[in-house]
Coordinates of C-alpha atoms in Angstrom, one line a residue:
Chain A
M1 CA 19.9 28.4 -11.0
T2 CA 17.3 30.9 -12.0
Q3 CA 18.1 30.5 -15.7
P4 CA 16.0 27.4 -16.4
V5 CA 12.9 29.1 -14.9
S6 CA 13.4 32.2 -16.7
K7 CA 14.3 30.7 -20.0
T8 CA 11.3 28.3 -20.1
S9 CA 8.8 30.9 -19.0
V10 CA 8.2 32.2 -22.4
L11 CA 6.8 29.0 -23.3
A12 CA 4.9 28.0 -20.3
G13 CA 2.5 30.9 -20.4
M14 CA 3.1 31.2 -16.4
T15 CA 1.5 34.6 -15.0
S16 CA 4.2 36.9 -14.0
R17 CA 3.3 36.5 -10.4
A18 CA 3.7 32.7 -10.4
L19 CA 7.0 33.3 -12.2
V20 CA 8.2 35.4 -9.6
I21 CA 7.3 33.0 -6.8
A22 CA 8.8 30.1 -8.7
A23 CA 12.0 32.2 -9.2
L24 CA 12.2 33.1 -5.5
V25 CA 11.6 29.6 -4.5
V26 CA 14.3 28.3 -6.5
I27 CA 16.8 30.8 -5.4
V28 CA 16.2 30.3 -1.8
A29 CA 16.7 26.6 -2.6
A30 CA 19.8 27.2 -4.3
C31 CA 21.0 29.1 -1.6
L32 CA 20.5 26.3 0.9
P33 CA 23.7 24.7 1.0
M34 CA 25.4 27.9 2.0
V35 CA 23.8 27.9 5.4
L36 CA 22.8 24.2 6.2
S37 CA 25.5 21.6 7.2
S38 CA 26.4 18.9 4.9
Y39 CA 24.1 16.4 6.6
Q40 CA 21.3 18.6 6.3
V41 CA 22.1 19.2 2.4
G42 CA 21.7 15.5 2.0
L43 CA 18.2 15.8 3.7
A44 CA 17.3 18.6 1.4
T45 CA 18.6 16.5 -1.6
E46 CA 16.3 13.8 -0.4
V47 CA 13.4 16.0 0.0
L48 CA 14.0 16.9 -3.7
I49 CA 14.2 13.5 -4.8
F50 CA 11.2 12.3 -3.1
G51 CA 9.2 15.2 -4.0
V52 CA 9.6 14.3 -7.4
L53 CA 8.6 10.8 -6.8
A54 CA 5.4 12.2 -5.1
M55 CA 4.7 14.6 -8.0
S56 CA 5.0 11.7 -10.5
I57 CA 2.4 9.9 -8.3
D58 CA 0.2 13.1 -8.0
I59 CA 0.0 13.1 -11.8
L60 CA -2.1 10.0 -11.8
A61 CA -3.8 10.6 -8.4
G62 CA -4.6 14.3 -8.5
F63 CA -5.2 14.8 -12.3
A64 CA -6.5 11.3 -13.6
G65 CA -8.2 10.2 -10.2
R66 CA -6.2 6.8 -10.1
T67 CA -4.1 6.5 -6.8
S68 CA -1.0 4.1 -7.6
L69 CA 0.3 2.1 -4.9
G70 CA 3.0 0.7 -7.1
H71 CA 5.0 3.7 -7.9
G72 CA 7.7 2.7 -5.3
A73 CA 8.5 -0.1 -7.2
I74 CA 8.7 1.9 -10.5
F75 CA 11.3 4.1 -8.6
G76 CA 12.9 1.2 -7.3
V77 CA 13.5 -0.7 -10.6
S78 CA 15.3 2.5 -11.8
T79 CA 17.6 2.6 -8.7
Y80 CA 18.5 -1.2 -9.0
V81 CA 19.3 -0.9 -12.8
V82 CA 21.4 2.3 -12.1
V83 CA 23.3 0.4 -9.5
Y84 CA 23.6 -2.6 -11.4
A85 CA 24.5 -1.1 -14.6
T86 CA 27.2 1.1 -13.2
G87 CA 28.6 -1.4 -10.5
Q88 CA 28.1 -4.9 -12.0
A89 CA 28.0 -3.8 -15.8
G90 CA 30.6 -1.1 -15.6
L91 CA 28.7 1.4 -17.7
S92 CA 29.3 5.0 -17.2
P93 CA 26.9 6.8 -14.6
W94 CA 25.1 8.7 -17.3
A95 CA 24.4 5.8 -19.4
G96 CA 23.2 3.9 -16.4
F97 CA 20.9 6.8 -15.5
A98 CA 19.5 6.7 -18.9
L99 CA 18.9 2.7 -18.6
G100 CA 17.4 3.0 -15.3
V101 CA 14.7 5.5 -16.4
L102 CA 14.2 3.5 -19.4
A103 CA 13.7 0.4 -17.3
A104 CA 11.3 2.3 -15.1
T105 CA 9.1 3.3 -18.0
A106 CA 9.2 -0.1 -19.5
V107 CA 8.0 -1.5 -16.0
A108 CA 5.5 1.4 -15.7
S109 CA 4.0 0.8 -19.1
V110 CA 3.4 -2.9 -18.1
F111 CA 1.8 -1.8 -14.8
A112 CA -0.3 0.7 -17.1
L113 CA -1.4 -2.1 -19.6
L114 CA -2.9 -3.9 -16.7
A115 CA -4.1 -1.2 -14.5
V116 CA -6.0 0.7 -17.1
R117 CA -8.4 -2.1 -17.2
T118 CA -9.4 -1.4 -13.6
S119 CA -11.2 1.6 -12.1
G120 CA -12.1 2.5 -8.5
V121 CA -10.7 0.8 -5.7
Y122 CA -9.3 -2.0 -8.0
F123 CA -6.7 0.3 -9.1
P124 CA -4.7 0.9 -6.0
L125 CA -5.3 -2.8 -5.4
L126 CA -3.5 -4.1 -8.7
T127 CA -0.9 -1.5 -8.5
L128 CA 0.0 -2.6 -5.1
A129 CA 0.2 -6.4 -6.1
L130 CA 2.0 -5.6 -9.2
G131 CA 4.8 -3.6 -6.9
M132 CA 5.0 -6.5 -4.4
I133 CA 5.7 -8.7 -7.4
V134 CA 8.6 -6.4 -8.2
W135 CA 9.8 -6.5 -4.5
G136 CA 9.4 -10.4 -4.5
V137 CA 11.7 -10.7 -7.7
C138 CA 14.2 -8.3 -6.1
L139 CA 14.3 -10.0 -2.9
R140 CA 14.6 -13.6 -4.5
W141 CA 16.6 -13.2 -7.4
T142 CA 19.9 -13.1 -5.2
Q143 CA 22.3 -13.6 -8.3
V144 CA 21.2 -10.4 -9.9
T145 CA 19.9 -8.4 -7.4
G146 CA 22.1 -9.4 -4.3
G147 CA 18.9 -10.5 -2.3
E148 CA 18.4 -9.1 1.0
N149 CA 22.0 -7.6 1.2
G150 CA 21.3 -5.5 -1.9
M151 CA 23.9 -4.0 -4.0
R152 CA 26.7 -1.2 -3.5
A153 CA 28.1 1.0 -6.2
D154 CA 29.7 4.3 -6.9
V155 CA 27.1 5.6 -9.0
R156 CA 27.9 9.2 -8.5
P157 CA 29.6 11.0 -11.4
A158 CA 33.0 12.3 -9.9
A159 CA 32.0 16.1 -10.7
L160 CA 29.0 15.6 -8.2
M161 CA 31.0 14.1 -5.3
S162 CA 30.6 17.2 -2.9
H163 CA 27.1 17.2 -0.9
S164 CA 26.6 20.8 -2.4
A165 CA 27.5 20.1 -6.0
F166 CA 25.1 17.1 -5.9
Y167 CA 22.5 19.0 -4.3
W168 CA 22.6 21.6 -7.0
A169 CA 22.7 19.1 -9.9
V170 CA 19.6 17.4 -8.3
L171 CA 17.9 20.9 -7.8
A172 CA 18.3 21.7 -11.4
G173 CA 17.0 18.3 -12.4
A174 CA 14.0 18.8 -9.9
V175 CA 13.2 22.5 -11.5
V176 CA 13.4 20.8 -15.1
V177 CA 11.2 17.9 -14.2
S178 CA 8.8 19.9 -12.2
F179 CA 8.2 22.2 -14.9
A180 CA 7.9 19.2 -17.5
M181 CA 5.2 17.8 -15.1
W182 CA 3.5 21.3 -14.6
R183 CA 3.4 21.5 -18.6
F184 CA 2.1 18.0 -18.9
V185 CA -0.9 18.3 -16.6
R186 CA -1.8 21.9 -18.2
S187 CA -1.5 20.4 -21.8
P188 CA -4.7 19.6 -23.6
F189 CA -3.7 15.9 -22.9
G190 CA -3.7 16.8 -19.2
L191 CA -7.1 18.6 -19.2
T192 CA -8.2 15.1 -20.8
L193 CA -7.0 13.4 -18.0
R194 CA -8.9 15.7 -15.6
G195 CA -12.0 14.9 -17.6
I196 CA -11.7 11.2 -17.0
R197 CA -11.0 12.0 -13.4
D198 CA -14.3 13.9 -13.1
S199 CA -16.4 11.6 -15.6
E200 CA -15.0 8.5 -17.3
S201 CA -18.2 7.8 -18.9
R202 CA -18.7 11.4 -20.4
M203 CA -15.3 11.2 -21.7
R204 CA -16.0 8.1 -23.4
S205 CA -19.1 9.2 -25.0
L206 CA -17.5 12.3 -26.1
G207 CA -15.2 9.9 -28.2
Y208 CA -12.1 10.0 -26.1
N209 CA -10.2 6.6 -25.9
V210 CA -10.0 6.4 -22.0
P211 CA -7.9 3.4 -21.6
L212 CA -5.2 4.8 -24.1
H213 CA -5.2 8.2 -22.2
L214 CA -4.7 6.3 -18.7
F215 CA -2.1 4.1 -20.4
I216 CA 0.1 7.3 -21.6
G217 CA -0.6 9.3 -18.3
F218 CA 0.6 6.4 -16.3
T219 CA 3.9 5.6 -18.4
V220 CA 4.5 9.3 -18.5
S221 CA 4.5 9.3 -14.7
G222 CA 6.6 6.3 -14.8
I223 CA 9.3 8.3 -16.7
F224 CA 9.2 10.7 -13.7
A225 CA 9.3 8.1 -11.2
G226 CA 12.2 6.6 -12.8
I227 CA 14.3 9.7 -12.9
A228 CA 13.7 10.2 -9.1
G229 CA 14.8 6.5 -8.9
G230 CA 18.0 7.2 -10.7
L231 CA 18.9 10.4 -8.7
Y232 CA 18.1 8.2 -5.6
A233 CA 20.6 5.6 -6.9
M234 CA 23.2 8.5 -7.2
F235 CA 22.2 9.8 -3.6
N236 CA 22.6 6.7 -1.8
N237 CA 25.0 4.5 -4.0
F238 CA 23.1 1.5 -2.4
V239 CA 20.0 -0.3 -3.4
S240 CA 18.3 -3.1 -1.4
P241 CA 14.8 -4.5 -1.5
S242 CA 13.4 -2.0 0.8
T243 CA 13.9 0.6 -1.9
V244 CA 11.3 -1.3 -3.9
A245 CA 9.2 -2.2 -1.0
L246 CA 5.5 -1.3 -0.2
A247 CA 6.9 1.0 2.5
Q248 CA 8.5 3.3 -0.6
S249 CA 5.2 3.4 -2.4
V250 CA 3.2 4.4 0.7
E251 CA 5.7 7.0 1.7
G252 CA 5.5 8.6 -1.9
V253 CA 1.5 8.5 -1.6
L254 CA 1.8 9.9 2.0
M255 CA 4.1 12.7 0.9
M256 CA 1.7 13.5 -2.0
I257 CA -1.4 13.6 0.2
A258 CA 0.1 15.5 2.8
G259 CA 1.2 18.1 0.2
G260 CA -2.3 18.3 -1.2
V261 CA -3.6 15.9 -3.9
G262 CA -3.7 17.8 -7.3
T263 CA -1.4 20.6 -6.0
L264 CA 1.5 19.0 -7.9
F265 CA 4.1 21.3 -6.3
G266 CA 2.8 20.5 -2.7
A267 CA 4.6 17.0 -3.3
F268 CA 8.0 18.9 -2.2
V269 CA 6.0 20.3 1.0
G270 CA 4.8 16.9 1.7
A271 CA 8.4 15.4 1.1
A272 CA 9.8 17.9 3.4
A273 CA 7.4 17.3 6.2
I274 CA 7.6 13.5 6.0
I275 CA 11.5 13.5 5.7
V276 CA 11.9 15.8 8.5
L277 CA 9.6 13.9 10.7
E278 CA 11.3 10.6 9.8
N279 CA 14.8 12.3 10.9
I280 CA 13.3 13.6 14.0
V281 CA 11.7 10.3 15.1
S282 CA 14.6 8.2 14.0
S283 CA 16.7 10.3 16.3
Y284 CA 14.7 9.0 19.1
T285 CA 13.3 5.5 18.2
E286 CA 13.8 2.9 15.7
R287 CA 10.1 2.8 15.2
W288 CA 9.7 4.9 12.1
L289 CA 7.5 2.5 10.4
M290 CA 5.2 2.6 13.3
V291 CA 4.9 6.3 13.2
L292 CA 4.5 6.2 9.5
G293 CA 1.5 4.0 10.0
I294 CA 0.1 6.2 12.7
T295 CA 0.8 9.4 10.7
F296 CA -1.0 7.8 7.7
V297 CA -4.2 7.0 9.8
L298 CA -4.1 10.3 11.4
I299 CA -3.8 12.1 8.0
M300 CA -6.6 10.0 6.5
I301 CA -8.9 10.7 9.4
F302 CA -8.3 14.4 10.2
A303 CA -6.6 16.0 7.0
P304 CA -7.1 14.1 3.8
E305 CA -7.1 17.3 2.0
G306 CA -3.3 17.5 2.9
I307 CA -1.5 19.8 5.2
I308 CA -1.5 23.0 3.1
G309 CA -5.3 22.2 2.4
K310 CA -5.8 21.8 6.2
L311 CA -4.2 25.2 7.2
R312 CA -5.9 26.9 4.2
A313 CA -9.0 25.5 6.0
I314 CA -8.3 26.5 9.3
T315 CA -6.9 30.1 8.4
S316 CA -10.1 30.8 6.3
R317 CA -12.3 29.6 9.2
K318 CA -10.3 32.1 11.5
V319 CA -10.8 34.9 9.1
R320 CA -14.5 34.6 8.8
Chain B
M1 CA 4.7 -31.7 -11.7
S2 CA 4.8 -34.9 -9.1
L3 CA 2.1 -35.8 -6.8
F4 CA 4.1 -34.5 -3.9
Q5 CA 4.3 -30.8 -5.6
L6 CA 0.7 -31.2 -6.5
L7 CA -0.3 -31.8 -2.9
N8 CA 2.0 -28.9 -1.9
G9 CA 0.1 -26.7 -4.4
L10 CA -3.2 -27.7 -3.0
T11 CA -2.3 -27.5 0.7
F12 CA -1.0 -23.8 0.0
A13 CA -4.1 -23.2 -1.9
A14 CA -6.2 -24.3 1.2
L15 CA -4.3 -22.0 3.5
L16 CA -4.8 -19.2 0.9
F17 CA -8.4 -19.9 0.7
V18 CA -8.8 -19.4 4.6
V19 CA -7.0 -16.3 4.6
A20 CA -8.6 -14.8 1.2
S21 CA -12.0 -15.6 2.1
G22 CA -11.9 -13.2 5.0
F23 CA -10.6 -10.6 2.8
T24 CA -13.2 -11.2 0.2
L25 CA -16.2 -11.2 2.8
I26 CA -15.2 -7.8 3.8
F27 CA -14.4 -6.4 0.6
G28 CA -17.8 -7.8 -1.0
L29 CA -19.9 -6.8 1.9
L30 CA -18.5 -3.6 3.5
R31 CA -16.8 -2.5 0.4
I32 CA -13.6 -2.1 2.4
V33 CA -10.4 -3.3 1.1
N34 CA -8.6 -4.1 4.0
L35 CA -5.0 -4.0 3.5
A36 CA -4.3 -4.8 7.1
H37 CA -5.5 -8.1 6.3
G38 CA -1.7 -9.4 5.8
A39 CA -0.7 -7.8 9.1
L40 CA -3.6 -9.5 10.8
Y41 CA -2.5 -13.0 9.3
L42 CA 0.9 -12.2 10.8
F43 CA -0.3 -11.2 14.0
G44 CA -2.9 -14.1 14.3
G45 CA 0.2 -16.5 13.7
Y46 CA 2.5 -14.7 16.4
I47 CA -0.5 -14.8 19.0
G48 CA -1.3 -18.2 18.2
Y49 CA 2.2 -19.2 18.3
S50 CA 2.5 -17.6 21.8
V51 CA -0.6 -19.2 23.1
A52 CA 0.2 -22.7 21.8
V53 CA 3.7 -22.5 23.2
K54 CA 2.4 -21.4 26.7
T55 CA -0.3 -23.7 26.9
G56 CA 1.0 -26.6 24.9
S57 CA -2.3 -26.8 22.9
F58 CA -2.7 -26.2 19.4
V59 CA -6.5 -25.6 19.5
L60 CA -6.2 -22.9 22.3
G61 CA -3.7 -21.3 20.0
G62 CA -6.2 -21.2 17.2
I63 CA -8.9 -20.0 19.5
G64 CA -6.7 -17.3 21.0
A65 CA -5.5 -16.3 17.4
M66 CA -9.0 -15.7 16.2
A67 CA -10.4 -14.1 19.6
A68 CA -7.4 -11.8 19.3
I69 CA -7.5 -10.9 15.8
A70 CA -11.3 -10.3 16.0
A71 CA -10.7 -8.0 18.8
I72 CA -8.3 -6.0 16.5
G73 CA -10.8 -6.1 13.9
F74 CA -13.3 -4.8 16.3
V75 CA -11.0 -1.8 17.3
L76 CA -9.9 -1.2 13.4
D77 CA -13.5 -1.0 12.4
Q78 CA -15.3 0.8 15.4
G79 CA -12.3 2.9 16.3
L80 CA -10.8 3.9 12.9
L81 CA -12.6 3.1 10.0
R82 CA -15.9 4.7 11.1
F83 CA -14.2 8.2 10.5
V84 CA -13.8 7.4 6.8
R85 CA -16.9 5.6 5.9
G86 CA -17.9 5.7 2.3
N87 CA -14.7 6.9 1.0
E88 CA -13.0 4.0 -0.5
L89 CA -9.6 5.4 -1.2
R90 CA -9.3 6.9 2.3
Q91 CA -10.3 3.4 3.8
V92 CA -7.6 1.6 1.8
L93 CA -4.9 4.1 2.8
L94 CA -6.0 4.0 6.4
T95 CA -5.8 0.2 6.6
L96 CA -2.4 0.4 4.9
G97 CA -1.3 2.6 7.9
V98 CA -2.7 0.0 10.3
A99 CA -0.9 -2.7 8.4
F100 CA 2.5 -0.6 9.0
F101 CA 1.6 -0.1 12.6
L102 CA 0.9 -3.7 13.3
N103 CA 3.8 -5.2 11.3
D104 CA 6.2 -2.8 13.3
L105 CA 4.3 -3.5 16.5
A106 CA 5.0 -7.4 15.9
L107 CA 8.5 -6.7 15.4
V108 CA 8.9 -4.9 18.8
I109 CA 6.9 -7.9 20.4
W110 CA 8.3 -10.8 19.1
G111 CA 11.7 -9.6 17.2
G112 CA 13.0 -10.4 13.8
D113 CA 13.4 -14.1 14.2
S114 CA 11.4 -16.6 12.5
F115 CA 9.0 -18.9 14.4
T116 CA 7.3 -22.0 13.6
V117 CA 4.2 -22.8 15.4
P118 CA 4.4 -26.3 17.2
I119 CA 2.3 -28.9 15.3
P120 CA 0.3 -31.1 17.8
E121 CA 1.5 -34.5 18.5
M122 CA -1.6 -36.1 16.7
L123 CA -0.7 -34.4 13.3
R124 CA 3.0 -35.0 13.4
G125 CA 4.9 -37.2 10.9
G126 CA 3.7 -38.5 7.5
T127 CA 1.4 -40.8 5.9
R128 CA 1.4 -42.4 2.4
V129 CA -1.0 -40.8 0.0
F130 CA -1.1 -42.8 -3.4
G131 CA 2.4 -44.1 -2.8
T132 CA 3.8 -40.8 -1.9
F133 CA 5.0 -40.1 1.6
Y134 CA 3.3 -36.7 2.8
P135 CA 3.3 -34.7 5.9
I136 CA -0.1 -35.2 7.9
Y137 CA -0.1 -31.7 9.1
R138 CA -0.5 -30.3 5.5
L139 CA -3.1 -32.9 4.7
F140 CA -5.0 -31.5 8.0
V141 CA -4.4 -28.0 6.4
L142 CA -6.1 -29.1 3.3
G143 CA -8.9 -30.6 5.2
M144 CA -9.3 -27.3 7.2
G145 CA -9.5 -25.2 3.8
I146 CA -12.4 -27.6 2.5
F147 CA -14.1 -27.5 6.0
V148 CA -13.9 -23.5 5.9
F149 CA -15.3 -23.6 2.3
I150 CA -18.1 -25.8 3.1
G151 CA -18.7 -24.0 6.6
L152 CA -18.9 -20.6 4.9
W153 CA -21.0 -22.4 2.0
V154 CA -23.9 -23.1 4.5
L155 CA -23.4 -20.0 6.5
L156 CA -24.0 -17.9 3.4
N157 CA -26.6 -20.0 1.5
H158 CA -28.7 -21.8 4.3
T159 CA -28.8 -19.5 7.3
R160 CA -30.6 -16.2 7.9
L161 CA -27.3 -14.4 8.5
G162 CA -25.9 -15.5 5.5
A163 CA -28.9 -14.3 3.6
L164 CA -28.6 -11.0 5.2
I165 CA -25.1 -10.9 4.0
R166 CA -25.9 -11.8 0.5
A167 CA -28.5 -9.2 0.5
G168 CA -26.1 -6.7 1.8
V169 CA -23.7 -7.6 -0.8
D170 CA -26.2 -6.6 -3.4
D171 CA -28.0 -3.8 -1.9
A172 CA -27.4 -2.5 1.8
E173 CA -29.8 0.2 1.7
M174 CA -32.7 -2.0 0.7
V175 CA -31.7 -4.3 3.5
E176 CA -31.6 -1.8 6.2
A177 CA -35.0 -0.2 4.8
S178 CA -36.7 -3.5 5.6
G179 CA -35.9 -3.1 9.1
V180 CA -32.7 -5.1 9.4
N181 CA -29.7 -3.6 11.5
I182 CA -27.4 -4.1 8.7
R183 CA -24.6 -2.1 10.8
R184 CA -24.5 -5.4 13.0
V185 CA -24.3 -7.5 10.1
F186 CA -21.4 -5.4 8.9
L187 CA -19.6 -5.6 12.2
F188 CA -20.1 -9.3 12.4
T189 CA -18.6 -10.0 8.9
F190 CA -15.8 -7.6 9.7
L191 CA -15.0 -9.6 13.0
F192 CA -15.6 -13.0 11.3
G193 CA -13.2 -12.1 8.2
S194 CA -10.5 -10.8 10.5
A195 CA -10.7 -13.9 12.6
L196 CA -10.1 -15.8 9.3
A197 CA -7.0 -14.0 9.0
G198 CA -6.0 -14.8 12.5
L199 CA -6.8 -18.6 12.0
G200 CA -4.8 -18.7 8.7
G201 CA -1.9 -17.2 10.5
L202 CA -1.9 -19.9 13.0
M203 CA -2.3 -22.6 10.2
G204 CA 0.4 -21.2 8.0
G205 CA 2.7 -20.3 10.9
A206 CA 3.0 -24.1 11.3
F207 CA 4.3 -24.8 7.9
L208 CA 5.4 -21.6 6.3
S209 CA 6.9 -20.2 9.6
L210 CA 6.3 -16.6 10.8
Y211 CA 9.0 -13.9 10.0
P212 CA 8.5 -9.9 9.7
S213 CA 7.7 -9.9 6.0
A214 CA 5.4 -12.7 5.7
D215 CA 2.4 -10.4 6.0
A216 CA 3.3 -8.8 2.8
E217 CA 3.9 -11.8 1.1
I218 CA 0.4 -13.6 2.1
L219 CA -1.3 -10.2 1.2
T220 CA 0.2 -10.3 -2.1
F221 CA -1.0 -13.5 -2.7
S222 CA -4.5 -12.8 -1.1
L223 CA -4.7 -9.7 -3.6
A224 CA -3.9 -12.1 -6.7
V225 CA -6.6 -14.4 -5.4
V226 CA -9.3 -11.8 -4.9
I227 CA -8.4 -10.2 -8.4
I228 CA -8.7 -13.4 -10.1
G229 CA -11.7 -14.5 -8.5
G230 CA -13.8 -11.5 -8.2
R231 CA -15.0 -9.4 -5.3
G232 CA -17.2 -11.2 -2.8
S233 CA -17.6 -14.5 -4.4
L234 CA -16.9 -17.5 -2.3
V235 CA -16.6 -19.8 -5.4
G236 CA -14.5 -17.1 -6.9
V237 CA -12.1 -17.3 -3.9
G238 CA -12.0 -21.0 -4.2
V239 CA -11.0 -21.1 -7.8
G240 CA -8.7 -18.1 -7.2
S241 CA -7.0 -20.0 -4.4
L242 CA -6.7 -23.0 -6.4
L243 CA -5.1 -21.3 -9.4
V244 CA -2.7 -19.2 -7.2
G245 CA -1.7 -22.0 -5.1
L246 CA -1.0 -24.4 -7.9
L247 CA 0.7 -21.8 -10.0
N248 CA 3.1 -20.8 -7.2
T249 CA 4.2 -24.3 -6.6
L250 CA 4.5 -25.0 -10.3
G251 CA 6.8 -21.6 -10.4
Q252 CA 8.7 -22.5 -7.6
V253 CA 9.6 -25.9 -9.2
M254 CA 10.4 -24.5 -12.5
F255 CA 12.0 -21.1 -11.8
P256 CA 12.4 -20.9 -7.8
E257 CA 13.8 -17.3 -8.2
L258 CA 11.1 -15.8 -10.2
A259 CA 8.1 -17.8 -8.7
Y260 CA 6.2 -14.5 -8.3
F261 CA 6.1 -14.0 -11.8
V262 CA 4.0 -17.1 -12.5
I263 CA 0.9 -15.6 -10.5
F264 CA 1.3 -12.5 -12.6
G265 CA 0.6 -14.2 -15.9
P266 CA -2.7 -15.3 -15.3
M267 CA -3.8 -12.2 -13.5
A268 CA -2.6 -10.3 -16.4
V269 CA -4.6 -12.3 -18.8
L270 CA -7.7 -12.5 -16.8
L271 CA -7.6 -8.6 -16.4
A272 CA -7.5 -8.3 -20.2
F273 CA -10.6 -10.2 -20.6
R274 CA -12.5 -10.0 -17.2
P275 CA -11.5 -6.8 -15.4
L276 CA -13.9 -7.8 -12.5
G277 CA -12.5 -11.4 -12.0
L278 CA -13.9 -14.5 -12.6
F279 CA -16.9 -14.4 -10.7
G280 CA -17.1 -10.4 -9.9
R281 CA -20.0 -8.7 -10.9
A282 CA -20.4 -5.0 -11.6
T283 CA -22.3 -3.1 -9.2

């Protein structure tokens, strides 16, 4: 499992300390199926998948200063396409997965075309409205999407049937994708996005094509959201309108914020926190959405810098 | 499109206007994007339904819905939003959290069944409009939309409060500096805008019925209206509502399953040419 990290690090220019930490985290993560129950391995798989989704949102929110409330829809389009392609159209899981990511990228590029025209608070507003339109179509277009009942299909390839095998596959995917995103935001292109976040007008007067950069940033972020969505299709073997619903986008954003905006890898911490919370809450009550809403309000009021940022602030205060 | 469908589009536009005008008032003046507006609509509808069924009076249902939603708006503004003032994104996400909370709370209180607010005796049945038989209640909704439009027009353009609101939209600090308690104007606007959502919930609840995902649908339409019409403009909301209402009806007639796409088109075209909406101004 450490292979991808050590091999790619030559290209990355990671500091040796960061490399050691990353390798340790991946080794620990890879060992998890040996100590956890199969139910908990399922949860860990979910954490990885949603961590990737939250990271894809963080590319825009943390590095381009644009918080998307429509990524759940991009994610869900991929899930829908993967389930439809393997279930109804009879394609192989891999072809279905590729089609799903492709569809998500296409949807993301349409979102991006419109969203780059807006700034400030209009951006979340517009992405939210676009995501809702996708949701409305998935809900109403019953012949294709199965409407409210959704669709079921055995998407998972035979080799990945066991919980641990699938977990390891997702972990490998998450490592590769995380690395790709990390490289993306540290590339000259990613630095331009940061420049746009800090001052759009300055970047424009320096001669950068701001809308084009945002368009590409959004589309790339959509690819990653699509990968997460495709993995989710394999994880769940089922898709319904709730996969593309606003709650999905909101959960992704909440995970991203809980992990810390602009921290990228914090997304996994946020995803773990929210998913563990969801499971604890769900074992006591059916009112998860209510708790999600309250969590959102509390984090916005008390810890908008995220759980990690909050802890860091508290500990540094204690040290002083 | 037949006259019947045209009237359907117009009455839906009237409902959208009532809901979206509250949204845009708050958005325009306070710079708060209240994503809980859809949930306030649904809550208002449910409360109006309960009051109307208990008392047998549609009017009392309307008053109850508006008062209750204004009260929720008060808690939302004074209890929660005050902690995140000045940060647009945190406000947006906070109201989103409140929307989830309210939606789930409504599910606990009223369950997942769909309800239709009882229409008063006077407004039941149909009448002939240019030779087409049409339900009276929907004409009443159309009338209410026009009434709210005129009421808001008079309020904004011919009263002192309206002048303060308009001045606040342009430059809140200057208004405050000239000795006006702009906080109070802000609060009033927030409560009033929320109450309009509640009223819309009752009106819509009587012909679109109330069900757990109705809040998300009405929120999408309201967002489309505001994105098309532009922030804080009454005429913008009017035009946006007409466009979205008519297009949605047209979409339902022509491609019933993909009706949502039809409102997406004009939004896309508009954003390409006027990112701030038809009547929006840069600030």
